[in-house]
Coordinates of C-alpha atoms in Angstrom, one line a residue:
X9 CA 0.0 0.0 0.0
X10 CA 1.6 3.2 -1.2
X11 CA -1.1 5.8 -0.2
X12 CA -4.6 6.2 1.1
X13 CA -7.0 8.8 -0.3
X14 CA -10.3 9.8 1.3
X15 CA -13.4 11.6 0.2
X16 CA -13.9 14.6 2.5
X17 CA -17.5 15.2 3.5
X18 CA -19.1 12.1 5.0
X19 CA -16.0 9.9 4.8
X20 CA -13.2 11.7 6.6
X21 CA -15.0 14.5 8.3
X22 CA -18.5 14.7 9.6
X23 CA -19.5 18.1 8.2
X24 CA -23.2 17.6 8.5
X25 CA -23.7 19.4 11.8
X26 CA -22.5 22.7 10.3
X27 CA -24.6 22.3 7.2
X28 CA -27.7 21.5 9.3
X29 CA -27.1 24.5 11.5
X30 CA -26.6 26.9 8.6
X31 CA -29.5 25.6 6.4
X32 CA -31.9 25.7 9.3
X33 CA -30.8 29.2 10.2
X34 CA -31.4 30.3 6.6
X35 CA -34.9 28.7 6.7
X36 CA -35.6 30.6 9.9
X37 CA -34.8 33.9 8.1
X38 CA -37.5 32.9 5.6
X39 CA -40.1 32.1 8.3
X40 CA -39.7 28.4 7.9
X41 CA -39.4 25.8 10.8
X42 CA -36.2 23.7 11.2
X43 CA -35.9 20.5 9.2
X44 CA -35.1 17.2 10.8
X45 CA -31.3 16.6 10.9
X46 CA -31.6 13.4 9.0
X47 CA -33.3 15.1 6.0
X48 CA -30.4 17.5 5.6
X49 CA -27.7 15.0 6.4
X50 CA -28.8 12.8 3.5
X51 CA -28.2 15.7 1.1
X52 CA -24.8 16.8 2.2
X53 CA -22.8 14.7 -0.2
X54 CA -24.7 16.1 -3.1
X55 CA -23.6 19.7 -2.4
X56 CA -25.1 23.1 -1.7
X57 CA -27.6 23.0 -4.6
X58 CA -29.1 19.8 -3.3
X59 CA -29.4 21.2 0.2
X60 CA -31.2 24.3 -1.0
X61 CA -33.5 22.1 -3.0
X62 CA -34.2 20.2 0.3
X63 CA -34.6 23.4 2.3
X64 CA -36.6 25.4 -0.3
X65 CA -38.4 23.0 -2.6
X66 CA -40.8 25.7 -3.7
X67 CA -38.2 27.5 -5.8
X68 CA -37.1 26.3 -9.2
X69 CA -33.3 25.7 -9.4
X70 CA -32.9 28.3 -12.1
X71 CA -35.0 31.0 -10.3
X72 CA -33.5 34.2 -8.9
X73 CA -34.8 33.3 -5.5
X74 CA -33.0 29.9 -5.6
X75 CA -29.7 31.4 -6.8
X76 CA -29.8 34.1 -4.1
X77 CA -30.6 31.5 -1.3
X78 CA -27.8 29.3 -2.5
X79 CA -25.3 32.1 -2.5
X80 CA -26.4 33.2 1.0
X81 CA -26.0 29.6 2.2
X82 CA -22.5 29.4 0.8
X83 CA -21.6 32.8 2.2
X84 CA -22.8 31.7 5.7
X85 CA -21.0 28.4 5.4
X86 CA -17.7 30.0 4.6
X87 CA -18.0 32.0 7.8
X88 CA -18.6 29.0 10.1
X89 CA -17.7 25.8 8.3
X90 CA -15.6 24.4 11.2
X91 CA -17.7 25.2 14.2
X92 CA -19.1 21.7 14.7
X93 CA -17.5 19.6 11.9
X94 CA -15.1 17.0 13.2
X95 CA -13.3 13.8 12.1
X96 CA -15.5 10.9 12.4
X97 CA -14.9 9.2 15.8
X98 CA -12.0 6.8 15.5
X99 CA -10.5 8.2 12.3
X100 CA -7.8 10.1 14.2
X101 CA -6.5 6.7 15.3
X102 CA -6.4 5.5 11.6
X103 CA -4.6 8.7 10.4
X104 CA -2.0 8.4 13.1
X105 CA -1.4 4.7 12.3
X106 CA -0.9 5.5 8.6
X107 CA 1.5 8.3 9.5
X108 CA 3.5 6.1 11.8
X109 CA 3.7 3.5 9.0
X110 CA 5.0 6.1 6.6
X111 CA 1.9 5.8 4.4
X112 CA 0.8 9.2 3.1
X113 CA -2.9 10.0 3.2
X114 CA -4.7 12.7 1.2
X115 CA -8.1 13.9 0.1
X116 CA -9.9 13.9 -3.2
X117 CA -13.1 15.8 -3.0
X118 CA -15.8 17.6 -5.1
X119 CA -15.8 20.3 -2.4
X120 CA -14.4 23.6 -3.8
X121 CA -10.8 24.4 -2.6
X122 CA -11.8 27.6 -0.8
X123 CA -14.0 25.6 1.6
X124 CA -11.8 22.4 1.7
X125 CA -8.6 24.3 2.7
X126 CA -10.5 26.4 5.3
X127 CA -12.0 23.3 6.8
X128 CA -8.7 21.4 7.0
X129 CA -7.0 24.4 8.5
X130 CA -9.8 24.8 11.1
X131 CA -9.4 21.1 12.1
X132 CA -5.6 21.3 12.1
X133 CA -5.3 18.7 9.4
X134 CA -3.8 21.0 6.7
X135 CA -0.2 20.2 7.6
X136 CA -0.9 16.4 7.9
X137 CA -2.8 15.9 4.6
X138 CA -0.2 14.9 2.0
X139 CA -2.3 16.0 -1.0
X140 CA -5.6 17.8 -1.6
X141 CA -7.4 17.6 -5.0
X142 CA -10.5 19.7 -5.5
X143 CA -12.7 20.4 -8.5
X144 CA -10.7 23.6 -9.1
X145 CA -7.7 21.4 -10.0
X146 CA -9.2 19.3 -12.7
X147 CA -11.3 19.5 -15.9
X148 CA -13.5 16.5 -14.9
X149 CA -14.6 15.7 -11.4
X150 CA -15.7 12.4 -9.8
X151 CA -16.9 9.9 -10.9
X152 CA -14.2 10.6 -13.6
X153 CA -10.8 9.2 -12.4
X154 CA -8.9 12.4 -13.3
X155 CA -8.8 13.7 -9.7
X156 CA -7.5 10.4 -8.4
X157 CA -4.8 10.2 -11.1
X158 CA -3.7 13.8 -10.2
X159 CA -3.5 13.0 -6.5
X160 CA -1.4 9.9 -7.1
X161 CA 0.8 11.8 -9.5
X162 CA 1.4 14.5 -6.9
X163 CA 2.3 11.8 -4.3
X164 CA 4.5 9.9 -6.7
X165 CA 2.6 6.7 -6.2
X166 CA 0.7 4.3 -8.5
X167 CA -3.1 4.0 -8.4
X168 CA -2.8 0.3 -8.5
X169 CA -1.1 0.3 -5.1
X170 CA -3.3 3.0 -3.5
X171 CA -6.7 3.0 -1.8
X172 CA -9.7 5.3 -2.1
X173 CA -12.3 5.5 0.6
X174 CA -15.7 7.1 0.0
X175 CA -19.3 7.3 1.1
X176 CA -20.9 7.9 -2.3
X177 CA -21.3 5.7 -5.4
X178 CA -19.4 8.4 -7.5
X179 CA -16.4 7.9 -5.1
X180 CA -16.3 4.2 -5.8
X181 CA -16.8 4.6 -9.5
X182 CA -13.9 7.1 -9.7
X183 CA -11.7 4.7 -7.7
X184 CA -12.6 1.7 -9.8
X185 CA -12.1 3.7 -13.0
X186 CA -8.6 4.6 -11.7
X187 CA -7.8 1.0 -10.9
X188 CA -7.5 1.7 -7.2
X189 CA -8.6 -0.5 -4.3
X190 CA -11.9 1.0 -3.3
X191 CA -13.6 1.0 0.1
X192 CA -17.3 2.0 0.5
X193 CA -18.1 3.3 4.0
X194 CA -21.6 3.0 5.5
X195 CA -21.1 5.5 8.3
X196 CA -21.3 8.5 6.0
X197 CA -24.2 10.3 4.3
X198 CA -26.0 7.4 2.6
X199 CA -29.3 8.2 1.0
X200 CA -32.3 6.3 2.3
X201 CA -32.8 3.1 0.2
X202 CA -29.2 3.0 -1.0
X203 CA -27.0 0.0 -0.2
X204 CA -23.2 0.4 -0.4
X205 CA -22.9 -3.2 -1.3
X206 CA -24.5 -2.3 -4.7
X207 CA -21.7 0.1 -5.6
X208 CA -19.2 -2.6 -6.7
X209 CA -16.5 -1.5 -4.3
X210 CA -13.7 -3.9 -3.5
X211 CA -14.6 -3.7 0.2
X212 CA -17.5 -2.4 2.2
X213 CA -17.4 -1.4 5.9
X214 CA -20.2 -0.1 8.1
X215 CA -18.1 1.4 10.9
X216 CA -14.8 3.2 11.5
X217 CA -13.7 0.2 13.6
X218 CA -14.1 -2.0 10.6
X219 CA -12.2 0.4 8.4
X220 CA -9.3 0.5 10.9
X221 CA -9.3 -3.3 11.0
X222 CA -9.1 -3.5 7.2
X223 CA -5.9 -1.4 7.3
X224 CA -4.4 -3.5 10.1
X225 CA -5.3 -6.9 8.7

């Protein structure tokens, strides 16, 4: 194993609490009651547009109202994106173990760099993360393998001897397309009715403990 790459939201970091807080605060400004956490949590991996669709379904996605709400949501997120977001419980142990073994770990995400860098800095992970690839860095995003190829190139490793861990089918598709070993995790933001076993990952784990066991087996 030459390197381990992670998706960011819902795989490495539990960012849902900040998204939930910010979206419900925005709903409050529009005179709407708070949504249940689980409803917003399921939309996190799909990005800001999907969360505004969940929070304000009465607006068409190309309407001025929708665009304005989305921008306000992003502005508010940028101001407080690390207030409640944390590594998933147990993942600090895994990252430390990889570092002790001399195996670099990095992040390949569809989250824009301005937010990804700020989040990693806020969580004091920016100096530990060996590589960060965001949509800003490539012409094609996941599920295309281009971001994973770029990450491995930056690390000087081969995709064939590297691992990609994700909580969305596009993560697994990207990893498979790059000929990496793929691990689907069930502790992330899985949409109701979806089964990670259907994504054709090389391995599926439901808990962080199972993920740690995989890397130590």
